[in-house]
Amino acid sequence: MNVADLGLPVHVPSTALFTDQYELTMLQAALKAGTADRRSVFEVFTRRLPEGRRYGVVAGTGRVLDAVENFRFDEDQLRFLSEQKIVDAPTAEWLASYRFSGDIWGYPEGEVYFPGSPVLRVEGSFAECVLLETVILSILNHDSAIAAAASRMNAAAGGRPLIEMGARRTHELAAVASARAAYVGGFSTTSDLAAGFRYGIPTVGTSAHAFTLLHDDERQAFTAQVASLGGDTTLLVDTYDVAEAVRTAVEVAGPGLGAVRIDSGDLLLVAHKVRQQLDAMGATKTKIVVTSDLDEYAIASLAAAPVDAYGVGTQLVTGSGHPTCSMVYKLVARATSADPQAPLQPVAKKSLGAKTSRGGRKWAARRTDADGIAEAEVIGTGQVPPELQDRQLLVELVKGGEVVERESLDTVRERHLAIRATLPMSAFQLSRGEPVIPTEYA
């Protein structure tokens, strides 16, 4: 499904101007030089993982496919580009009929990646590929950063459910993308209704402190909520005195109360006290949900606490300290002429600093040991060694400008959790460290 067809208030009919000006000036110069039609290969990769991260998570691929399909220049956009003298008349005419007609290969969404991994490979004429740089990077850098943070939090939670609730801590459109990426990384639900509507992510939510403060006392507030939402609702118990609120909550809803939420204080200590109190009152199945500016480290510190679910906001939607993956989009091969049969020639920037890259159209495979645990990310050009043929990572996403297949988010989420389980155990350490497996070049 093309999400642009849903007609949301956040609907963007065209992604064509989600780009940087130099992409259009390069296009114009290449058209004049006669090099715009040279067959080209661009790759998306990162030179390093964010500090302390052991693996990356590919997320946003589905959104990239939508963005490529919607990369169309309408009359207003073309008028803007011409009036601002960003492009000349021949270039504007070329843009008017722009449709990406090339091929895109990439790591399946939900897959993990490492330094140098060719996460996405875009092939076509230089003209049609160069325009996609910024929109592809903006999606993959954001979504992969959020998914990586979500994955670390999911691992730290040890199977306990995680609720995404960061919409109020980021841009309104980023909030929807963040909820999607968090789901890919292992979160179970979101509080953001736009994300639920657009992507089918399960949504949750009950009440905030304002609802309690609205009423004359907690009993009145709890009674109103239970009357509206039923006894299996979640009652917020830290507006005033936690122990008194828990007692009132069970008296109002009965021992079948669904859950209580704690949003402040020493969560480890308070959770233990609340569990003891609930059990003493016969509410042995009432769950405890904790929120309060959690990150993966706080979640891990609560592993021994009687907590049943975590709600995470700010730290999740900001990538838990790493809001981008530093992915780049680089030309790695191009034809020697505009002839469709012209051979591809590897190209790469030379640099004395850290901004080096490797030329050539690449393949990627993951070598595993006898138990199926990942040992190395192997990247090369040319023929794939026979022993790695069935370990290749890139799949075809777009063929001749047409999306090959769209996957459900549940499929992507399940893929990530399954692949993450094949990483060495050290992948889940929260201490500083290098990528959990090395990158080797064949």
Short mmCIF file of C-alpha atoms in Angstrom, two decimals:
data_model
loop_
_atom_site.label_atom_id
_atom_site.label_comp_id
_atom_site.label_asym_id
_atom_site.label_seq_id
_atom_site.Cartn_x
_atom_site.Cartn_y
_atom_site.Cartn_z
CA MET A 1 0.00 0.00 0.00
CA ASN A 2 1.24 3.46 -0.87
CA VAL A 3 0.75 5.51 2.31
CA ALA A 4 0.44 8.68 0.25
CA ASP A 5 -2.97 7.41 -0.83
CA LEU A 6 -4.36 7.45 2.72
CA GLY A 7 -5.18 11.15 2.61
CA LEU A 8 -3.88 11.97 6.09
CA PRO A 9 -3.50 15.58 7.22
CA VAL A 10 0.24 14.87 7.14
CA HIS A 11 -0.03 13.62 3.55
CA VAL A 12 2.80 14.79 1.29
CA PRO A 13 1.87 14.42 -2.40
CA SER A 14 5.45 14.75 -3.59
CA THR A 15 8.84 14.05 -2.07
CA ALA A 16 10.73 15.73 -4.92
CA LEU A 17 11.85 18.75 -2.93
CA PHE A 18 13.04 16.68 0.01
CA THR A 19 16.45 17.20 -1.52
CA ASP A 20 19.46 19.46 -1.49
CA GLN A 21 20.05 22.05 -4.17
CA TYR A 22 23.36 20.59 -5.28
CA GLU A 23 21.60 17.47 -6.54
CA LEU A 24 19.73 19.62 -9.06
CA THR A 25 22.77 21.67 -10.02
CA MET A 26 24.75 18.46 -10.58
CA LEU A 27 21.90 17.18 -12.74
CA GLN A 28 21.86 20.37 -14.82
CA ALA A 29 25.62 20.27 -15.37
CA ALA A 30 25.54 16.57 -16.25
CA LEU A 31 22.73 17.12 -18.76
CA LYS A 32 24.79 19.84 -20.45
CA ALA A 33 27.94 17.72 -20.40
CA GLY A 34 26.23 14.68 -21.89
CA THR A 35 27.09 12.47 -18.91
CA ALA A 36 23.68 12.39 -17.22
CA ASP A 37 22.67 9.12 -18.92
CA ARG A 38 25.72 7.16 -17.83
CA ARG A 39 24.66 4.03 -15.97
CA SER A 40 25.60 4.51 -12.31
CA VAL A 41 25.61 2.65 -9.01
CA PHE A 42 25.16 4.47 -5.70
CA GLU A 43 25.42 2.75 -2.34
CA VAL A 44 24.27 3.68 1.15
CA PHE A 45 26.59 2.67 3.99
CA THR A 46 28.12 3.96 7.19
CA ARG A 47 31.82 4.07 7.90
CA ARG A 48 31.34 3.41 11.61
CA LEU A 49 28.63 2.64 14.13
CA PRO A 50 27.67 5.25 16.74
CA GLU A 51 30.01 5.10 19.71
CA GLY A 52 29.27 2.15 21.96
CA ARG A 53 26.87 0.43 19.56
CA ARG A 54 27.58 -3.20 18.68
CA TYR A 55 25.24 -3.46 15.67
CA GLY A 56 22.93 -1.30 13.56
CA VAL A 57 19.35 -1.95 12.51
CA VAL A 58 18.02 -1.29 9.01
CA ALA A 59 14.72 0.57 9.29
CA GLY A 60 12.77 2.89 7.00
CA THR A 61 13.10 0.76 3.86
CA GLY A 62 9.35 0.68 3.34
CA ARG A 63 9.22 4.45 3.68
CA VAL A 64 12.06 4.78 1.17
CA LEU A 65 10.04 2.80 -1.36
CA ASP A 66 7.08 5.15 -0.87
CA ALA A 67 9.36 8.18 -1.17
CA VAL A 68 10.86 6.96 -4.45
CA GLU A 69 7.41 6.31 -5.89
CA ASN A 70 6.26 9.78 -4.87
CA PHE A 71 9.34 11.55 -6.20
CA ARG A 72 7.49 13.64 -8.80
CA PHE A 73 7.89 17.31 -9.70
CA ASP A 74 4.56 19.15 -10.01
CA GLU A 75 3.93 22.48 -11.69
CA ASP A 76 4.28 24.57 -8.54
CA GLN A 77 7.60 22.96 -7.66
CA LEU A 78 8.96 23.41 -11.17
CA ARG A 79 7.83 27.05 -11.17
CA PHE A 80 9.66 27.59 -7.87
CA LEU A 81 12.85 26.02 -9.21
CA SER A 82 12.71 28.12 -12.37
CA GLU A 83 11.81 31.41 -10.67
CA GLN A 84 14.60 30.96 -8.13
CA LYS A 85 16.98 30.17 -10.99
CA ILE A 86 17.95 26.90 -9.38
CA VAL A 87 17.60 25.08 -12.72
CA ASP A 88 17.45 26.24 -16.32
CA ALA A 89 14.59 25.58 -18.75
CA PRO A 90 15.95 22.33 -20.25
CA THR A 91 16.54 20.88 -16.77
CA ALA A 92 13.04 21.89 -15.64
CA GLU A 93 11.62 20.19 -18.71
CA TRP A 94 13.60 17.04 -17.87
CA LEU A 95 12.36 17.10 -14.27
CA ALA A 96 8.74 17.43 -15.37
CA SER A 97 8.73 13.85 -16.60
CA TYR A 98 10.98 12.40 -13.89
CA ARG A 99 10.16 8.86 -12.86
CA PHE A 100 12.73 6.60 -11.30
CA SER A 101 13.12 3.67 -13.70
CA GLY A 102 16.15 1.95 -12.22
CA ASP A 103 16.74 -0.86 -9.75
CA ILE A 104 17.19 -0.82 -6.00
CA TRP A 105 18.68 -3.61 -3.92
CA GLY A 106 19.12 -3.53 -0.18
CA TYR A 107 19.31 -5.28 3.15
CA PRO A 108 15.78 -6.42 4.07
CA GLU A 109 14.16 -4.07 6.55
CA GLY A 110 14.80 -5.31 10.07
CA GLU A 111 18.19 -6.78 9.14
CA VAL A 112 21.25 -5.75 11.15
CA TYR A 113 24.24 -4.03 9.59
CA PHE A 114 27.86 -3.13 10.36
CA PRO A 115 30.47 -0.61 9.15
CA GLY A 116 30.75 -0.79 5.39
CA SER A 117 27.56 -2.79 4.88
CA PRO A 118 25.95 -1.75 1.54
CA VAL A 119 22.57 -1.20 3.19
CA LEU A 120 21.04 0.08 -0.06
CA ARG A 121 22.20 -0.01 -3.69
CA VAL A 122 20.56 2.29 -6.24
CA GLU A 123 21.22 1.65 -9.94
CA GLY A 124 20.14 3.61 -13.00
CA SER A 125 21.26 6.65 -14.92
CA PHE A 126 23.33 9.17 -13.00
CA ALA A 127 20.56 11.73 -13.49
CA GLU A 128 17.77 9.71 -11.93
CA CYS A 129 19.87 8.27 -9.10
CA VAL A 130 21.64 11.42 -7.93
CA LEU A 131 18.34 13.14 -7.15
CA LEU A 132 17.40 10.55 -4.53
CA GLU A 133 20.37 11.05 -2.21
CA THR A 134 18.88 13.33 0.42
CA VAL A 135 15.43 11.81 0.74
CA ILE A 136 16.87 8.29 1.05
CA LEU A 137 19.45 9.33 3.64
CA SER A 138 17.00 11.40 5.67
CA ILE A 139 14.71 8.39 6.04
CA LEU A 140 17.32 5.70 6.64
CA ASN A 141 19.45 7.79 9.01
CA HIS A 142 16.47 8.71 11.18
CA ASP A 143 14.58 5.43 11.19
CA SER A 144 17.64 3.22 11.61
CA ALA A 145 18.82 5.31 14.57
CA ILE A 146 15.45 4.96 16.31
CA ALA A 147 15.23 1.24 15.51
CA ALA A 148 18.72 0.63 16.91
CA ALA A 149 17.80 2.36 20.16
CA ALA A 150 14.53 0.41 20.27
CA SER A 151 16.35 -2.86 19.71
CA ARG A 152 18.75 -2.19 22.57
CA MET A 153 15.83 -1.31 24.84
CA ASN A 154 13.96 -4.43 23.77
CA ALA A 155 16.97 -6.59 24.55
CA ALA A 156 17.38 -4.89 27.93
CA ALA A 157 13.70 -5.46 28.70
CA GLY A 158 14.18 -9.22 28.46
CA GLY A 159 10.84 -9.97 26.85
CA ARG A 160 8.74 -7.47 28.80
CA PRO A 161 6.57 -5.29 26.53
CA LEU A 162 7.66 -1.79 25.55
CA ILE A 163 5.32 1.10 24.79
CA GLU A 164 6.44 3.88 22.43
CA MET A 165 5.22 7.20 23.81
CA GLY A 166 7.55 9.87 22.45
CA ALA A 167 5.28 11.82 20.10
CA ARG A 168 5.32 14.94 22.29
CA ARG A 169 9.12 14.93 22.35
CA THR A 170 9.78 15.29 18.63
CA HIS A 171 8.45 16.81 15.39
CA GLU A 172 4.91 15.68 14.64
CA LEU A 173 5.91 13.90 11.43
CA ALA A 174 9.04 12.40 12.98
CA ALA A 175 6.81 11.02 15.73
CA VAL A 176 4.97 8.81 13.24
CA ALA A 177 8.22 7.58 11.67
CA SER A 178 9.69 7.01 15.14
CA ALA A 179 6.77 4.86 16.21
CA ARG A 180 7.16 2.78 13.05
CA ALA A 181 10.91 2.35 13.59
CA ALA A 182 10.39 1.49 17.26
CA TYR A 183 7.97 -1.26 16.26
CA VAL A 184 10.60 -2.65 13.88
CA GLY A 185 13.10 -2.63 16.76
CA GLY A 186 10.83 -4.68 19.03
CA PHE A 187 8.40 -2.29 20.72
CA SER A 188 4.90 -3.71 21.09
CA THR A 189 2.63 -0.65 20.99
CA THR A 190 2.52 3.10 20.47
CA SER A 191 0.53 5.94 21.99
CA ASP A 192 0.57 7.82 18.66
CA LEU A 193 -2.73 7.45 16.80
CA ALA A 194 -1.35 8.68 13.47
CA ALA A 195 1.17 5.84 13.58
CA GLY A 196 -1.58 3.39 14.44
CA PHE A 197 -3.76 4.61 11.60
CA ARG A 198 -1.02 4.82 9.01
CA TYR A 199 0.93 1.66 9.81
CA GLY A 200 -1.42 -0.56 11.79
CA ILE A 201 0.70 -0.47 14.96
CA PRO A 202 -1.33 -1.42 18.07
CA THR A 203 -2.15 1.70 20.11
CA VAL A 204 -2.56 2.13 23.86
CA GLY A 205 -3.33 4.91 26.33
CA THR A 206 -5.51 5.66 29.34
CA SER A 207 -4.97 8.84 31.38
CA ALA A 208 -2.46 11.41 32.56
CA HIS A 209 -2.07 13.24 35.85
CA ALA A 210 -4.36 15.96 34.50
CA PHE A 211 -7.31 13.58 34.67
CA THR A 212 -6.68 12.88 38.35
CA LEU A 213 -6.18 16.58 39.10
CA LEU A 214 -9.43 17.40 37.33
CA HIS A 215 -11.41 15.53 39.99
CA ASP A 216 -11.87 16.32 43.66
CA ASP A 217 -9.89 13.26 44.74
CA GLU A 218 -8.28 10.10 43.33
CA ARG A 219 -11.24 7.89 44.17
CA GLN A 220 -13.50 10.04 42.05
CA ALA A 221 -10.99 10.04 39.18
CA PHE A 222 -10.43 6.28 39.34
CA THR A 223 -14.16 5.63 39.53
CA ALA A 224 -14.75 7.73 36.43
CA GLN A 225 -11.99 5.98 34.49
CA VAL A 226 -13.12 2.49 35.45
CA ALA A 227 -16.73 3.36 34.60
CA SER A 228 -15.58 4.44 31.13
CA LEU A 229 -12.81 1.97 30.31
CA GLY A 230 -13.56 -1.03 32.49
CA GLY A 231 -11.77 -2.71 35.36
CA ASP A 232 -8.90 -3.93 33.19
CA THR A 233 -7.71 -0.38 32.58
CA THR A 234 -4.39 1.06 33.81
CA LEU A 235 -4.64 3.54 36.68
CA LEU A 236 -1.94 6.16 37.26
CA VAL A 237 -1.00 5.97 40.93
CA ASP A 238 1.73 8.54 41.58
CA THR A 239 -0.17 11.83 41.48
CA TYR A 240 -0.21 12.13 45.26
CA ASP A 241 0.66 9.25 47.61
CA VAL A 242 1.43 5.97 45.82
CA ALA A 243 0.42 3.58 48.60
CA GLU A 244 -2.89 5.35 49.15
CA ALA A 245 -3.54 5.45 45.40
CA VAL A 246 -2.89 1.72 45.00
CA ARG A 247 -5.26 0.96 47.85
CA THR A 248 -7.94 3.16 46.31
CA ALA A 249 -7.36 1.71 42.83
CA VAL A 250 -7.97 -1.87 43.96
CA GLU A 251 -10.99 -0.83 46.05
CA VAL A 252 -12.53 0.90 43.02
CA ALA A 253 -11.63 -1.61 40.28
CA GLY A 254 -11.45 -4.75 42.36
CA PRO A 255 -8.65 -7.36 42.38
CA GLY A 256 -9.06 -7.74 38.62
CA LEU A 257 -7.58 -4.29 37.98
CA GLY A 258 -5.57 -4.44 34.77
CA ALA A 259 -2.52 -2.43 35.74
CA VAL A 260 -1.12 0.49 37.66
CA ARG A 261 1.36 2.96 36.19
CA ILE A 262 4.24 4.57 38.08
CA ASP A 263 5.73 7.69 36.49
CA SER A 264 8.13 9.07 39.11
CA GLY A 265 10.33 8.30 42.07
CA ASP A 266 12.79 5.48 42.67
CA LEU A 267 11.17 3.05 40.27
CA LEU A 268 13.03 0.00 41.58
CA LEU A 269 12.00 0.60 45.19
CA VAL A 270 8.48 1.79 44.40
CA ALA A 271 7.78 -1.14 42.07
CA HIS A 272 8.70 -3.65 44.79
CA LYS A 273 6.49 -1.89 47.34
CA VAL A 274 3.57 -1.67 44.93
CA ARG A 275 3.88 -5.35 44.02
CA GLN A 276 3.80 -6.34 47.67
CA GLN A 277 0.78 -4.13 48.29
CA LEU A 278 -1.12 -5.43 45.26
CA ASP A 279 -0.47 -9.04 46.21
CA ALA A 280 -1.54 -8.41 49.80
CA MET A 281 -4.83 -6.99 48.51
CA GLY A 282 -5.45 -10.00 46.27
CA ALA A 283 -4.63 -8.18 43.03
CA THR A 284 -1.97 -10.73 42.12
CA LYS A 285 -2.56 -10.43 38.37
CA THR A 286 -2.56 -6.63 38.26
CA LYS A 287 0.45 -5.53 36.22
CA ILE A 288 2.90 -2.74 36.91
CA VAL A 289 3.84 -0.34 34.13
CA VAL A 290 6.69 2.14 34.64
CA THR A 291 7.48 5.29 32.70
CA SER A 292 9.63 8.36 33.57
CA ASP A 293 12.33 9.18 30.99
CA LEU A 294 13.60 5.63 30.58
CA ASP A 295 16.44 4.49 28.35
CA GLU A 296 18.10 1.09 27.84
CA TYR A 297 20.31 1.58 30.90
CA ALA A 298 17.36 2.38 33.17
CA ILE A 299 15.43 -0.54 31.74
CA ALA A 300 18.34 -2.88 32.38
CA SER A 301 18.61 -1.61 35.96
CA LEU A 302 15.00 -2.65 36.52
CA ALA A 303 15.52 -6.24 35.36
CA ALA A 304 15.11 -7.56 38.90
CA ALA A 305 12.09 -5.36 39.66
CA PRO A 306 8.51 -6.67 39.45
CA VAL A 307 7.82 -4.58 36.36
CA ASP A 308 5.59 -5.90 33.60
CA ALA A 309 5.97 -3.21 30.92
CA TYR A 310 7.92 -0.04 30.16
CA GLY A 311 6.82 3.19 28.50
CA VAL A 312 9.61 5.06 26.71
CA GLY A 313 9.50 8.51 25.14
CA THR A 314 12.29 11.08 24.88
CA GLN A 315 15.27 8.74 24.81
CA LEU A 316 13.68 6.56 22.15
CA VAL A 317 12.71 9.26 19.65
CA THR A 318 16.14 10.89 19.97
CA GLY A 319 17.97 7.63 19.31
CA SER A 320 19.11 7.36 22.94
CA GLY A 321 21.93 9.80 22.36
CA HIS A 322 22.54 8.93 18.70
CA PRO A 323 19.83 10.55 16.54
CA THR A 324 21.54 9.60 13.26
CA CYS A 325 23.52 6.67 11.88
CA SER A 326 25.85 8.82 9.74
CA MET A 327 24.93 6.86 6.62
CA VAL A 328 26.22 8.25 3.33
CA TYR A 329 25.14 7.86 -0.32
CA LYS A 330 28.13 7.45 -2.59
CA LEU A 331 28.72 6.79 -6.28
CA VAL A 332 30.74 3.55 -6.39
CA ALA A 333 30.59 2.67 -10.10
CA ARG A 334 29.62 4.31 -13.38
CA ALA A 335 29.68 3.42 -17.06
CA THR A 336 32.39 4.75 -19.29
CA SER A 337 29.79 6.23 -21.65
CA ALA A 338 26.05 6.64 -22.12
CA ASP A 339 25.93 3.41 -24.14
CA PRO A 340 23.70 0.98 -22.19
CA GLN A 341 26.24 -1.76 -22.90
CA ALA A 342 29.22 0.26 -21.66
CA PRO A 343 31.08 -1.51 -18.84
CA LEU A 344 30.88 -0.24 -15.27
CA GLN A 345 34.04 1.30 -13.86
CA PRO A 346 34.61 1.34 -10.06
CA VAL A 347 35.03 4.84 -8.65
CA ALA A 348 35.79 6.10 -5.13
CA LYS A 349 36.80 9.28 -3.39
CA LYS A 350 40.36 9.42 -2.15
CA SER A 351 40.85 11.09 1.21
CA LEU A 352 43.62 11.50 3.75
CA GLY A 353 41.05 11.56 6.54
CA ALA A 354 38.35 9.17 7.66
CA LYS A 355 36.05 9.82 4.70
CA THR A 356 37.33 6.97 2.58
CA SER A 357 35.16 4.61 0.56
CA ARG A 358 35.61 1.56 -1.65
CA GLY A 359 34.69 1.54 -5.29
CA GLY A 360 32.75 -1.13 -7.13
CA ARG A 361 29.26 -2.63 -7.13
CA LYS A 362 29.23 -4.70 -3.97
CA TRP A 363 27.65 -7.82 -2.61
CA ALA A 364 27.40 -8.64 1.08
CA ALA A 365 27.14 -11.90 2.99
CA ARG A 366 27.28 -12.92 6.63
CA ARG A 367 29.49 -15.80 7.62
CA THR A 368 28.25 -17.90 10.54
CA ASP A 369 29.71 -20.65 12.70
CA ALA A 370 28.46 -24.22 13.04
CA ASP A 371 25.75 -23.07 15.45
CA GLY A 372 24.45 -20.37 13.11
CA ILE A 373 25.98 -17.49 15.11
CA ALA A 374 27.34 -14.61 13.04
CA GLU A 375 31.13 -14.47 12.70
CA ALA A 376 31.77 -11.75 10.11
CA GLU A 377 30.17 -9.38 7.61
CA VAL A 378 31.87 -10.15 4.29
CA ILE A 379 31.72 -7.51 1.53
CA GLY A 380 33.15 -7.78 -1.94
CA THR A 381 32.87 -7.02 -5.64
CA GLY A 382 32.80 -9.44 -8.55
CA GLN A 383 31.90 -13.08 -8.02
CA VAL A 384 30.49 -14.25 -4.70
CA PRO A 385 32.51 -17.17 -3.25
CA PRO A 386 30.54 -20.45 -3.46
CA GLU A 387 30.56 -20.91 0.31
CA LEU A 388 28.77 -17.56 0.73
CA GLN A 389 26.20 -17.90 -2.05
CA ASP A 390 23.39 -18.81 0.35
CA ARG A 391 24.51 -16.17 2.88
CA GLN A 392 23.94 -13.13 0.71
CA LEU A 393 22.13 -10.23 2.33
CA LEU A 394 20.91 -7.91 -0.43
CA VAL A 395 17.46 -8.48 -1.89
CA GLU A 396 15.75 -6.84 -4.86
CA LEU A 397 13.43 -4.03 -3.78
CA VAL A 398 12.73 -2.12 -7.02
CA LYS A 399 13.02 -3.49 -10.55
CA GLY A 400 12.69 -1.19 -13.55
CA GLY A 401 11.19 1.51 -11.35
CA GLU A 402 8.52 -0.78 -9.89
CA VAL A 403 8.44 -1.89 -6.26
CA VAL A 404 8.94 -5.65 -6.17
CA GLU A 405 7.11 -6.31 -2.92
CA ARG A 406 5.94 -4.52 0.20
CA GLU A 407 6.15 -6.25 3.54
CA SER A 408 3.99 -5.87 6.61
CA LEU A 409 5.55 -4.29 9.67
CA ASP A 410 4.90 -7.49 11.61
CA THR A 411 7.02 -9.40 9.10
CA VAL A 412 9.81 -6.83 9.43
CA ARG A 413 9.63 -6.86 13.22
CA GLU A 414 9.75 -10.65 13.37
CA ARG A 415 12.71 -10.66 10.99
CA HIS A 416 14.66 -8.29 13.18
CA LEU A 417 14.09 -10.25 16.37
CA ALA A 418 15.02 -13.52 14.60
CA ILE A 419 18.20 -12.09 13.07
CA ARG A 420 19.22 -10.39 16.29
CA ALA A 421 19.10 -13.79 17.97
CA THR A 422 21.89 -14.98 15.64
CA LEU A 423 24.34 -12.35 16.93
CA PRO A 424 26.94 -13.22 19.59
CA MET A 425 25.77 -12.58 23.14
CA SER A 426 28.16 -9.66 23.49
CA ALA A 427 25.94 -7.73 21.06
CA PHE A 428 23.63 -6.99 23.97
CA GLN A 429 26.19 -5.61 26.39
CA LEU A 430 25.47 -1.98 27.21
CA SER A 431 29.10 -1.19 27.97
CA ARG A 432 31.31 0.51 25.38
CA GLY A 433 32.66 -1.78 22.70
CA GLU A 434 33.36 -2.41 19.04
CA PRO A 435 30.95 -3.91 16.48
CA VAL A 436 30.05 -7.40 17.60
CA ILE A 437 31.40 -8.95 14.39
CA PRO A 438 34.15 -7.62 12.09
CA THR A 439 33.71 -6.40 8.54
CA GLU A 440 35.89 -8.29 6.06
CA TYR A 441 36.52 -7.36 2.44
CA ALA A 442 36.83 -10.16 -0.07
#
